[in-house]
Amino acid sequence: MMGRGALTAWLRRLGGLVLIAALIATLRSVGLLDPERLVRGVRNLGIFARGLFPPDPSTLPTLGGAMLETIQIAFAGTAIGFVLALPLALLACPVLFGPPVTASVKLVLALVRTVPALFWAIVFVVAVGLGPAAGTLAVALYSLGYLGKLLYETFDGVDPEVVEAVRSVGCSRAQLARYAILPETANGILALLLFMFEYNVRASSIMGFVGAGGIGFYLLGYIQLLRYDLLLSGLLLTLAVVILIDWLSGLVRRMFLIPVTPAAPAE
Amino acid sequence: MTADRRPALEASDLWFSYSARRPVLRGVSLTAAAGEITIVLGVSGSGKTTLLKLCKGLLGPQRGAVRVLGEPVVAGRRRRLDPGVAYIPQHLGLVRNSGVLDNVLTGALGRVAELPSLLRRLPEDELRRAQALLERLGIGGKAAEKVYALSGGERQRVAIARALMQRPRLLLADEFVSQLDVLTSRDILTIVRGIAAEGVAVVVTTHEMELADRYADTVIVLRDGEKVLDRRAQAETITDIALALRG
């Protein structure tokens, strides 16, 4: 008769074996246990890496224009998404509205978020044609879904005492939002907006893969033409712009954001 | 101090619990007269804050009723509250990112036109009144500063100015001097006494007996959600208060 401790140990061993078997089956299923394929992959990576260097800067003027378009897509998309997300986030704020309204708005935002940005780009390419307009609308919708959620969660975090104090003056819900919730969360709103813009610059750089404008169109083209040296130039340009925008965002944060718990001067 | 004993606030047989557990308030009644300071004393957890929230309409009693100048107070999570009843919470509830003047001006929101107010367009006389209140409270020079940059005593004054901006008939202040040093507390309560002298009924909660002894016209003591003392302040009251608090 097997003891309880031995049974547990046996079950653990069995569980471990099942996990390992599942992992092996998965790797086999996705083709990662095919030695010939793996060897070919390593060889191709070598060719790819050799092809990247030295980067060819000859198309930088063209890429610069495309990068500017990428930034424009991110900027306009973030702005449109924010303008749409702000009122929806307020509608999802339980301090201001009851469960039927807040739950409905949260559901809509969740639905918008479910769809990846690239899929929205395909939808808008179909709707408005190839080019940055489709990319901008895709980024706007994607931003709406995420900013909406992040904003209503920020509004939920407002100090209840501030809400009670301002409510007690006899104001309306709109006034409560205008004079308590929005100013109290101004730091958070600005931080979210900057984060979303930075994120969208990265996201917009692949919008061109589906013809929705920006530098992605060229990057995909260089991959298809096996011009990895041109691709590396494009990637380095993107990296430089992302670093620059990170730095600028940090500058804006330092300029506008106030300390959360500043020390009060002595009496 | 005025001798008008008209009850600005009448709360009768208030019962309230936040959950199915023991009620926070059990049958508490109180009246507060215009022109007087009523101090509600009690240790932490005795139900003082809940009592003030019921009087303001931020919470609704499970039993009992509250009337302000004869009008019933109707609670509701999203309904408009009576601007004639000012409420200063324990940590003041100031909007820290906003300026001092903006915080004071929120006190006028209950009576100004809504749409222009959303565009920050408030009547000129309200702006003048807000500035005058800040001058009166000794912080006229701080109008443009952000609240987070003020000292504790200055923030207290901003909260009082916001309350006065409402032109209140009743002022409810919850432990709002508990974090100040003795001298600043006295300054603030002297201001509050001046407000009462203008005919406003003032209800202040605190756990500091000395304040009741010095500033109260009426003292109420809560213990475990029940009122155990309610009497006019007299020289001998301090002993009774100590006994009532201790049980």
Short mmCIF file of C-alpha atoms in Angstrom, two decimals:
data_model
loop_
_atom_site.label_atom_id
_atom_site.label_comp_id
_atom_site.label_asym_id
_atom_site.label_seq_id
_atom_site.Cartn_x
_atom_site.Cartn_y
_atom_site.Cartn_z
CA MET A 1 0.00 0.00 0.00
CA MET A 2 1.44 3.40 -1.04
CA GLY A 3 1.74 6.00 1.75
CA ARG A 4 0.28 9.48 1.43
CA GLY A 5 3.72 11.16 1.14
CA ALA A 6 4.84 8.71 -1.54
CA LEU A 7 1.60 9.23 -3.47
CA THR A 8 2.13 13.03 -3.41
CA ALA A 9 5.70 12.63 -4.63
CA TRP A 10 4.54 10.28 -7.39
CA LEU A 11 1.83 12.74 -8.45
CA ARG A 12 4.40 15.57 -8.53
CA ARG A 13 6.69 13.50 -10.73
CA LEU A 14 3.78 12.63 -12.98
CA GLY A 15 2.77 16.31 -13.17
CA GLY A 16 6.32 17.27 -14.11
CA LEU A 17 6.43 14.61 -16.84
CA VAL A 18 3.08 15.76 -18.22
CA LEU A 19 4.34 19.36 -18.37
CA ILE A 20 7.54 18.33 -20.15
CA ALA A 21 5.55 16.18 -22.60
CA ALA A 22 3.18 19.09 -23.28
CA LEU A 23 6.15 21.43 -23.92
CA ILE A 24 7.77 18.95 -26.31
CA ALA A 25 4.48 18.43 -28.16
CA THR A 26 4.03 22.20 -28.47
CA LEU A 27 7.58 22.77 -29.73
CA ARG A 28 7.10 19.98 -32.26
CA SER A 29 3.76 21.45 -33.29
CA VAL A 30 5.23 24.92 -33.94
CA GLY A 31 8.15 23.39 -35.87
CA LEU A 32 10.95 24.09 -33.40
CA LEU A 33 11.99 20.44 -33.11
CA ASP A 34 12.88 20.19 -36.78
CA PRO A 35 16.74 20.17 -36.73
CA GLU A 36 17.03 20.85 -40.44
CA ARG A 37 14.81 23.88 -40.09
CA LEU A 38 16.69 25.17 -37.07
CA VAL A 39 20.05 24.86 -38.83
CA ARG A 40 18.59 26.65 -41.83
CA GLY A 41 17.25 29.34 -39.51
CA VAL A 42 20.62 29.97 -37.91
CA ARG A 43 22.21 30.12 -41.35
CA ASN A 44 19.58 32.61 -42.54
CA LEU A 45 20.07 34.73 -39.43
CA GLY A 46 23.76 34.88 -40.24
CA ILE A 47 22.99 36.03 -43.78
CA PHE A 48 20.51 38.56 -42.38
CA ALA A 49 23.04 39.90 -39.84
CA ARG A 50 25.76 40.16 -42.50
CA GLY A 51 23.31 41.96 -44.77
CA LEU A 52 22.56 44.60 -42.12
CA PHE A 53 26.09 45.96 -42.10
CA PRO A 54 27.18 48.45 -42.98
CA PRO A 55 23.91 50.41 -42.88
CA ASP A 56 23.20 52.26 -46.10
CA PRO A 57 22.26 55.89 -45.38
CA SER A 58 21.43 56.70 -49.00
CA THR A 59 17.67 56.58 -48.42
CA LEU A 60 17.72 58.59 -45.19
CA PRO A 61 16.13 61.69 -46.81
CA THR A 62 13.18 59.53 -47.93
CA LEU A 63 13.08 57.73 -44.61
CA GLY A 64 13.18 61.09 -42.80
CA GLY A 65 10.01 62.17 -44.56
CA ALA A 66 8.36 58.84 -43.76
CA MET A 67 9.47 59.13 -40.14
CA LEU A 68 7.90 62.58 -39.94
CA GLU A 69 4.69 61.06 -41.28
CA THR A 70 4.94 58.33 -38.60
CA ILE A 71 5.25 60.98 -35.88
CA GLN A 72 2.31 62.87 -37.40
CA ILE A 73 0.21 59.68 -37.34
CA ALA A 74 1.14 59.09 -33.69
CA PHE A 75 0.54 62.72 -32.71
CA ALA A 76 -2.82 63.14 -34.45
CA GLY A 77 -3.95 59.63 -33.49
CA THR A 78 -3.10 60.17 -29.84
CA ALA A 79 -4.83 63.58 -29.81
CA ILE A 80 -8.02 62.26 -31.45
CA GLY A 81 -8.01 59.19 -29.20
CA PHE A 82 -7.59 61.37 -26.12
CA VAL A 83 -10.38 63.78 -27.09
CA LEU A 84 -12.71 60.80 -27.53
CA ALA A 85 -11.45 58.89 -24.49
CA LEU A 86 -11.77 61.72 -21.95
CA PRO A 87 -15.58 62.09 -22.02
CA LEU A 88 -16.04 58.32 -22.20
CA ALA A 89 -13.75 57.84 -19.20
CA LEU A 90 -15.83 60.39 -17.27
CA LEU A 91 -18.98 58.47 -18.24
CA ALA A 92 -17.32 55.33 -16.84
CA CYS A 93 -16.54 57.05 -13.54
CA PRO A 94 -18.75 55.63 -10.75
CA VAL A 95 -18.53 58.86 -8.75
CA LEU A 96 -20.40 60.62 -11.56
CA PHE A 97 -22.69 57.98 -13.09
CA GLY A 98 -24.57 54.88 -12.03
CA PRO A 99 -23.76 51.27 -12.93
CA PRO A 100 -25.88 51.11 -16.14
CA VAL A 101 -23.89 53.96 -17.73
CA THR A 102 -20.46 53.04 -16.36
CA ALA A 103 -20.81 49.34 -17.26
CA SER A 104 -22.00 50.13 -20.80
CA VAL A 105 -19.10 52.51 -21.46
CA LYS A 106 -16.57 50.08 -20.00
CA LEU A 107 -17.93 47.36 -22.29
CA VAL A 108 -17.57 49.58 -25.36
CA LEU A 109 -13.99 50.47 -24.41
CA ALA A 110 -13.19 46.79 -23.82
CA LEU A 111 -14.53 45.93 -27.27
CA VAL A 112 -12.40 48.64 -28.89
CA ARG A 113 -9.35 47.38 -27.00
CA THR A 114 -9.88 43.80 -28.10
CA VAL A 115 -8.92 44.64 -31.69
CA PRO A 116 -5.16 45.09 -32.34
CA ALA A 117 -3.97 48.37 -33.85
CA LEU A 118 -2.81 46.67 -37.05
CA PHE A 119 -6.26 45.18 -37.58
CA TRP A 120 -7.83 48.63 -37.15
CA ALA A 121 -5.33 49.85 -39.75
CA ILE A 122 -6.55 47.22 -42.25
CA VAL A 123 -10.15 48.20 -41.51
CA PHE A 124 -9.41 51.89 -42.16
CA VAL A 125 -7.32 51.17 -45.27
CA VAL A 126 -10.46 49.49 -46.61
CA ALA A 127 -12.60 52.41 -45.42
CA VAL A 128 -10.53 55.48 -46.40
CA GLY A 129 -7.87 54.02 -48.69
CA LEU A 130 -4.10 53.62 -48.44
CA GLY A 131 -2.07 56.28 -46.63
CA PRO A 132 -1.56 58.03 -43.31
CA ALA A 133 -5.26 58.87 -42.83
CA ALA A 134 -5.98 55.17 -42.26
CA GLY A 135 -3.02 54.90 -39.88
CA THR A 136 -4.12 57.96 -37.93
CA LEU A 137 -7.65 56.63 -37.50
CA ALA A 138 -6.30 53.23 -36.43
CA VAL A 139 -4.01 54.80 -33.84
CA ALA A 140 -6.88 57.02 -32.66
CA LEU A 141 -9.20 54.07 -32.11
CA TYR A 142 -6.53 51.99 -30.45
CA SER A 143 -5.65 54.94 -28.18
CA LEU A 144 -9.33 55.46 -27.39
CA GLY A 145 -9.60 51.92 -26.03
CA TYR A 146 -6.49 52.08 -23.90
CA LEU A 147 -6.60 55.71 -22.80
CA GLY A 148 -10.29 55.32 -21.93
CA LYS A 149 -9.53 52.46 -19.57
CA LEU A 150 -6.42 54.04 -18.07
CA LEU A 151 -8.23 57.36 -17.57
CA TYR A 152 -11.29 55.92 -15.83
CA GLU A 153 -9.01 53.93 -13.55
CA THR A 154 -7.17 57.16 -12.76
CA PHE A 155 -10.46 58.92 -12.03
CA ASP A 156 -11.48 56.03 -9.75
CA GLY A 157 -8.38 56.76 -7.70
CA VAL A 158 -9.34 60.34 -6.79
CA ASP A 159 -9.31 60.91 -3.03
CA PRO A 160 -12.95 60.34 -1.93
CA GLU A 161 -12.62 63.18 0.56
CA VAL A 162 -11.92 65.66 -2.25
CA VAL A 163 -14.98 64.39 -4.11
CA GLU A 164 -17.14 64.67 -0.99
CA ALA A 165 -15.85 68.14 -0.19
CA VAL A 166 -16.55 69.50 -3.67
CA ARG A 167 -19.88 67.64 -3.96
CA SER A 168 -20.96 69.18 -0.69
CA VAL A 169 -20.90 72.70 -2.18
CA GLY A 170 -23.98 71.68 -4.17
CA CYS A 171 -22.36 71.44 -7.59
CA SER A 172 -23.53 69.42 -10.57
CA ARG A 173 -21.80 66.29 -11.83
CA ALA A 174 -20.21 68.22 -14.69
CA GLN A 175 -18.88 70.81 -12.25
CA LEU A 176 -17.60 68.05 -9.99
CA ALA A 177 -15.65 66.61 -12.93
CA ARG A 178 -14.40 70.05 -13.99
CA TYR A 179 -13.36 71.36 -10.57
CA ALA A 180 -12.36 68.21 -8.66
CA ILE A 181 -11.76 65.09 -10.73
CA LEU A 182 -9.90 66.61 -13.69
CA PRO A 183 -7.59 68.95 -11.75
CA GLU A 184 -6.93 66.32 -9.09
CA THR A 185 -5.85 63.83 -11.76
CA ALA A 186 -4.05 66.31 -14.03
CA ASN A 187 -0.68 64.73 -13.26
CA GLY A 188 -1.94 61.28 -14.15
CA ILE A 189 -3.67 62.48 -17.32
CA LEU A 190 -0.51 64.17 -18.62
CA ALA A 191 1.63 61.15 -17.77
CA LEU A 192 -0.80 58.82 -19.59
CA LEU A 193 -0.93 61.11 -22.60
CA LEU A 194 2.85 61.21 -22.91
CA PHE A 195 3.09 57.45 -22.44
CA MET A 196 0.45 56.86 -25.12
CA PHE A 197 2.22 59.19 -27.56
CA GLU A 198 5.55 57.43 -27.03
CA TYR A 199 3.85 54.07 -27.46
CA ASN A 200 2.03 55.23 -30.58
CA VAL A 201 5.25 56.41 -32.26
CA ARG A 202 6.46 52.80 -31.99
CA ALA A 203 3.07 51.40 -33.05
CA SER A 204 2.82 53.82 -36.01
CA SER A 205 6.15 52.67 -37.38
CA ILE A 206 4.54 49.38 -38.47
CA MET A 207 1.29 50.88 -39.81
CA GLY A 208 2.93 51.01 -43.23
CA PHE A 209 3.08 47.19 -43.27
CA VAL A 210 -0.58 47.26 -44.25
CA GLY A 211 -0.37 50.45 -46.30
CA ALA A 212 -1.53 52.80 -43.55
CA GLY A 213 1.32 55.29 -43.95
CA GLY A 214 4.58 56.01 -42.19
CA ILE A 215 8.04 54.48 -42.23
CA GLY A 216 6.72 50.91 -41.98
CA PHE A 217 5.93 50.89 -45.70
CA TYR A 218 9.62 51.37 -46.49
CA LEU A 219 10.83 48.95 -43.81
CA LEU A 220 8.61 46.21 -45.21
CA GLY A 221 9.79 47.01 -48.71
CA TYR A 222 13.47 46.71 -47.70
CA ILE A 223 12.75 43.33 -46.09
CA GLN A 224 10.99 42.09 -49.23
CA LEU A 225 13.87 43.34 -51.43
CA LEU A 226 16.42 41.75 -49.05
CA ARG A 227 18.02 45.22 -48.59
CA TYR A 228 18.85 44.74 -44.94
CA ASP A 229 21.42 47.54 -44.98
CA LEU A 230 18.65 49.99 -45.85
CA LEU A 231 16.43 48.32 -43.24
CA LEU A 232 19.06 48.92 -40.55
CA SER A 233 19.22 52.61 -41.50
CA GLY A 234 15.44 52.80 -41.05
CA LEU A 235 15.58 50.98 -37.72
CA LEU A 236 18.39 53.21 -36.43
CA LEU A 237 16.42 56.29 -37.48
CA THR A 238 13.37 54.95 -35.63
CA LEU A 239 15.48 54.22 -32.56
CA ALA A 240 16.94 57.76 -32.63
CA VAL A 241 13.47 59.31 -32.90
CA VAL A 242 12.08 57.13 -30.09
CA ILE A 243 14.98 58.11 -27.82
CA LEU A 244 14.46 61.78 -28.72
CA ILE A 245 10.73 61.56 -27.93
CA ASP A 246 11.44 59.79 -24.63
CA TRP A 247 13.79 62.60 -23.71
CA LEU A 248 11.30 65.30 -24.76
CA SER A 249 8.54 63.54 -22.77
CA GLY A 250 10.75 63.53 -19.72
CA LEU A 251 11.34 67.24 -20.22
CA VAL A 252 7.59 67.93 -20.46
CA ARG A 253 6.96 65.83 -17.34
CA ARG A 254 9.53 67.79 -15.35
CA MET A 255 8.06 71.08 -16.60
CA PHE A 256 4.42 70.37 -15.85
CA LEU A 257 4.09 67.62 -13.30
CA ILE A 258 3.95 68.66 -9.66
CA PRO A 259 5.20 66.64 -6.72
CA VAL A 260 2.52 64.30 -5.40
CA THR A 261 3.29 64.77 -1.73
CA PRO A 262 5.16 68.02 -1.39
CA ALA A 263 6.42 68.97 2.02
CA ALA A 264 4.44 71.82 3.55
CA PRO A 265 6.57 74.72 4.77
CA ALA A 266 6.89 75.08 8.51
CA GLU A 267 4.23 77.07 10.32
CA MET B 1 -22.21 85.64 20.74
CA THR B 2 -25.83 85.81 19.64
CA ALA B 3 -28.50 84.38 21.88
CA ASP B 4 -30.64 83.06 19.01
CA ARG B 5 -31.33 79.40 19.81
CA ARG B 6 -33.28 78.61 16.66
CA PRO B 7 -32.32 75.05 15.69
CA ALA B 8 -30.56 75.30 12.35
CA LEU B 9 -29.91 71.59 12.49
CA GLU B 10 -32.22 68.96 13.89
CA ALA B 11 -31.12 65.35 13.72
CA SER B 12 -33.36 62.83 15.40
CA ASP B 13 -32.85 59.18 16.23
CA LEU B 14 -30.13 58.55 13.65
CA TRP B 15 -29.11 54.96 13.04
CA PHE B 16 -26.44 54.00 10.58
CA SER B 17 -24.23 51.02 9.82
CA TYR B 18 -21.77 50.48 6.97
CA SER B 19 -22.36 46.74 6.96
CA ALA B 20 -24.39 44.10 8.74
CA ARG B 21 -22.14 44.48 11.74
CA ARG B 22 -22.81 46.64 14.75
CA PRO B 23 -24.26 50.05 13.83
CA VAL B 24 -21.84 52.97 13.83
CA LEU B 25 -24.58 55.25 15.11
CA ARG B 26 -27.38 54.15 17.39
CA GLY B 27 -30.26 56.51 17.87
CA VAL B 28 -28.26 59.74 17.99
CA SER B 29 -30.19 63.00 18.11
CA LEU B 30 -28.82 66.51 18.19
CA THR B 31 -29.80 70.08 17.52
CA ALA B 32 -27.52 72.94 16.64
CA ALA B 33 -28.59 76.53 17.01
CA ALA B 34 -27.76 79.38 14.66
CA GLY B 35 -24.99 81.55 16.02
CA GLU B 36 -23.54 78.85 18.23
CA ILE B 37 -20.76 76.30 18.17
CA THR B 38 -21.72 72.73 18.95
CA ILE B 39 -18.75 70.52 19.59
CA VAL B 40 -19.17 66.78 19.16
CA LEU B 41 -16.55 64.93 21.17
CA GLY B 42 -15.63 61.31 20.95
CA VAL B 43 -12.69 58.99 20.55
CA SER B 44 -11.82 57.50 17.16
CA GLY B 45 -14.56 55.19 15.93
CA SER B 46 -17.26 56.75 18.07
CA GLY B 47 -19.27 57.80 14.99
CA LYS B 48 -18.44 61.52 14.72
CA THR B 49 -17.58 61.55 11.01
CA THR B 50 -20.60 59.43 10.13
CA LEU B 51 -22.83 61.80 12.08
CA LEU B 52 -21.58 64.81 10.11
CA LYS B 53 -21.93 62.97 6.78
CA LEU B 54 -25.54 62.16 7.65
CA CYS B 55 -26.16 65.82 8.52
CA LYS B 56 -24.65 66.86 5.16
CA GLY B 57 -26.56 64.27 3.15
CA LEU B 58 -23.45 62.44 1.98
CA LEU B 59 -24.92 59.38 3.68
CA GLY B 60 -28.54 58.50 4.35
CA PRO B 61 -29.61 57.19 7.75
CA GLN B 62 -31.12 53.71 8.00
CA ARG B 63 -33.45 55.20 10.57
CA GLY B 64 -34.14 58.72 11.73
CA ALA B 65 -34.15 62.05 9.94
CA VAL B 66 -32.11 65.23 9.52
CA ARG B 67 -33.58 68.68 8.99
CA VAL B 68 -31.75 71.90 8.22
CA LEU B 69 -33.84 74.99 8.99
CA GLY B 70 -36.88 72.73 8.89
CA GLU B 71 -36.12 71.27 5.46
CA PRO B 72 -35.43 67.53 5.31
CA VAL B 73 -31.94 66.54 4.18
CA VAL B 74 -32.23 63.96 1.41
CA ALA B 75 -29.13 61.89 0.78
CA GLY B 76 -28.16 60.58 -2.63
CA ARG B 77 -24.91 59.45 -4.13
CA ARG B 78 -25.23 61.57 -7.24
CA ARG B 79 -27.86 64.18 -6.37
CA ARG B 80 -27.10 67.85 -5.82
CA LEU B 81 -26.57 68.69 -2.17
CA ASP B 82 -27.72 71.79 -0.31
CA PRO B 83 -25.06 74.52 -0.76
CA GLY B 84 -26.35 76.16 2.42
CA VAL B 85 -24.71 73.43 4.45
CA ALA B 86 -20.93 73.67 4.29
CA TYR B 87 -18.84 70.62 5.09
CA ILE B 88 -15.13 70.56 5.85
CA PRO B 89 -13.78 66.99 5.98
CA GLN B 90 -11.00 65.90 8.28
CA HIS B 91 -8.27 66.27 5.67
CA LEU B 92 -10.04 69.31 4.18
CA GLY B 93 -10.73 67.84 0.73
CA LEU B 94 -8.90 70.61 -1.11
CA VAL B 95 -7.98 70.08 -4.76
CA ARG B 96 -4.20 70.14 -4.41
CA ASN B 97 -3.40 70.73 -8.06
CA SER B 98 -5.66 73.79 -8.18
CA GLY B 99 -4.85 77.28 -7.02
CA VAL B 100 -6.04 78.73 -3.73
CA LEU B 101 -8.54 81.06 -5.42
CA ASP B 102 -9.93 78.23 -7.56
CA ASN B 103 -10.47 76.11 -4.46
CA VAL B 104 -12.32 78.94 -2.75
CA LEU B 105 -14.40 79.62 -5.86
CA THR B 106 -15.69 76.03 -5.88
CA GLY B 107 -17.79 77.17 -2.92
CA ALA B 108 -19.86 79.25 -5.35
CA LEU B 109 -20.59 76.42 -7.78
CA GLY B 110 -23.95 75.64 -6.23
CA ARG B 111 -25.39 79.02 -7.23
CA VAL B 112 -23.65 80.08 -10.44
CA ALA B 113 -24.75 79.29 -14.00
CA GLU B 114 -23.45 75.85 -14.86
CA LEU B 115 -22.25 76.21 -18.46
CA PRO B 116 -20.12 79.35 -17.97
CA SER B 117 -18.67 77.81 -14.81
CA LEU B 118 -17.49 74.81 -16.83
CA LEU B 119 -15.57 77.28 -19.00
CA ARG B 120 -14.13 78.87 -15.86
CA ARG B 121 -16.23 81.97 -16.40
CA LEU B 122 -17.53 82.93 -12.96
CA PRO B 123 -19.30 86.18 -12.10
CA GLU B 124 -17.02 89.07 -11.17
CA ASP B 125 -18.72 89.54 -7.79
CA GLU B 126 -17.96 85.92 -6.89
CA LEU B 127 -14.30 86.50 -7.71
CA ARG B 128 -14.29 89.62 -5.54
CA ARG B 129 -16.02 87.77 -2.72
CA ALA B 130 -13.50 84.92 -2.87
CA GLN B 131 -10.59 87.37 -2.76
CA ALA B 132 -12.21 89.28 0.11
CA LEU B 133 -12.65 86.06 2.09
CA LEU B 134 -9.00 85.20 1.61
CA GLU B 135 -8.04 88.70 2.79
CA ARG B 136 -10.30 88.31 5.82
CA LEU B 137 -8.66 85.01 6.70
CA GLY B 138 -5.20 86.48 6.34
CA ILE B 139 -4.09 84.69 3.18
CA GLY B 140 -5.03 87.25 0.55
CA GLY B 141 -1.48 87.16 -0.80
CA LYS B 142 -1.69 83.42 -1.44
CA ALA B 143 -4.58 83.53 -3.93
CA ALA B 144 -2.47 82.56 -6.92
CA GLU B 145 -0.53 79.79 -5.18
CA LYS B 146 -1.19 76.10 -5.53
CA VAL B 147 -2.69 74.42 -2.49
CA TYR B 148 0.10 71.86 -2.26
CA ALA B 149 2.56 74.65 -1.54
CA LEU B 150 0.69 75.94 1.54
CA SER B 151 1.31 75.21 5.19
CA GLY B 152 -1.22 73.26 7.27
CA GLY B 153 -2.74 76.38 8.84
CA GLU B 154 -3.02 78.10 5.48
CA ARG B 155 -4.81 75.10 3.99
CA GLN B 156 -7.23 75.21 6.90
CA ARG B 157 -7.99 78.81 6.05
CA VAL B 158 -8.55 77.93 2.40
CA ALA B 159 -11.05 75.26 3.46
CA ILE B 160 -12.84 77.76 5.68
CA ALA B 161 -12.92 80.31 2.86
CA ARG B 162 -14.43 77.71 0.52
CA ALA B 163 -17.06 76.91 3.14
CA LEU B 164 -17.87 80.60 3.66
CA MET B 165 -18.08 81.05 -0.10
CA GLN B 166 -21.19 78.86 0.10
CA ARG B 167 -22.88 81.48 2.34
CA PRO B 168 -23.74 78.65 4.71
CA ARG B 169 -26.45 78.57 7.34
CA LEU B 170 -24.79 75.54 8.84
CA LEU B 171 -21.07 74.69 8.90
CA LEU B 172 -20.02 71.12 9.62
CA ALA B 173 -16.32 70.65 10.33
CA ASP B 174 -14.90 67.20 10.94
CA GLU B 175 -11.77 67.04 13.15
CA PHE B 176 -10.37 69.77 10.98
CA VAL B 177 -7.89 71.13 13.51
CA SER B 178 -6.71 67.79 14.80
CA GLN B 179 -3.44 67.92 12.86
CA LEU B 180 -2.49 71.46 13.79
CA ASP B 181 -0.34 72.73 16.60
CA VAL B 182 -2.07 74.30 19.59
CA LEU B 183 -1.57 77.93 18.59
CA THR B 184 -2.76 77.43 15.00
CA SER B 185 -5.75 75.43 16.26
CA ARG B 186 -6.70 78.34 18.49
CA ASP B 187 -6.35 80.81 15.61
CA ILE B 188 -8.57 78.67 13.41
CA LEU B 189 -11.21 78.16 16.10
CA THR B 190 -11.23 81.87 16.85
CA ILE B 191 -12.08 82.37 13.17
CA VAL B 192 -14.80 79.75 13.50
CA ARG B 193 -16.19 81.56 16.53
CA GLY B 194 -16.38 84.73 14.44
CA ILE B 195 -18.32 82.81 11.78
CA ALA B 196 -20.79 81.57 14.38
CA ALA B 197 -21.17 85.12 15.66
CA GLU B 198 -22.49 86.06 12.22
CA GLY B 199 -25.42 83.70 12.73
CA VAL B 200 -24.08 80.48 11.27
CA ALA B 201 -24.71 77.26 13.18
CA VAL B 202 -21.39 75.49 13.56
CA VAL B 203 -20.90 71.83 14.40
CA VAL B 204 -17.32 70.74 14.97
CA THR B 205 -16.20 67.23 15.80
CA THR B 206 -13.02 66.65 17.74
CA HIS B 207 -11.41 64.32 20.21
CA GLU B 208 -9.73 67.16 22.08
CA MET B 209 -11.55 68.03 25.29
CA GLU B 210 -9.76 71.32 25.76
CA LEU B 211 -11.28 72.72 22.57
CA ALA B 212 -14.76 71.92 23.83
CA ASP B 213 -14.02 73.61 27.10
CA ARG B 214 -12.76 76.74 25.40
CA TYR B 215 -14.98 77.18 22.35
CA ALA B 216 -18.24 75.22 22.66
CA ASP B 217 -21.67 76.59 23.41
CA THR B 218 -23.02 73.06 23.47
CA VAL B 219 -21.06 69.87 24.01
CA ILE B 220 -22.15 66.48 22.79
CA VAL B 221 -20.22 63.34 23.61
CA LEU B 222 -20.48 60.20 21.49
CA ARG B 223 -19.30 56.83 22.73
CA ASP B 224 -19.57 53.66 20.62
CA GLY B 225 -22.18 55.29 18.38
CA GLU B 226 -24.39 56.51 21.19
CA LYS B 227 -24.86 59.97 22.61
CA VAL B 228 -23.83 59.90 26.25
CA LEU B 229 -23.76 63.62 26.99
CA ASP B 230 -25.52 66.66 25.53
CA ARG B 231 -25.42 69.85 27.51
CA ARG B 232 -24.70 73.54 27.41
CA ALA B 233 -21.07 74.33 28.04
CA GLN B 234 -20.42 75.40 31.61
CA ALA B 235 -17.46 75.74 33.87
CA GLU B 236 -17.94 72.28 35.32
CA THR B 237 -18.59 70.64 31.95
CA ILE B 238 -14.98 69.55 31.46
CA THR B 239 -15.25 67.03 34.30
CA ASP B 240 -18.50 65.64 32.93
CA ILE B 241 -16.95 65.38 29.47
CA ALA B 242 -13.97 63.47 30.81
CA LEU B 243 -16.27 61.08 32.64
CA ALA B 244 -18.53 60.66 29.59
CA LEU B 245 -15.61 60.04 27.23
CA ARG B 246 -14.10 57.49 29.55
CA GLY B 247 -17.39 55.80 30.29
#
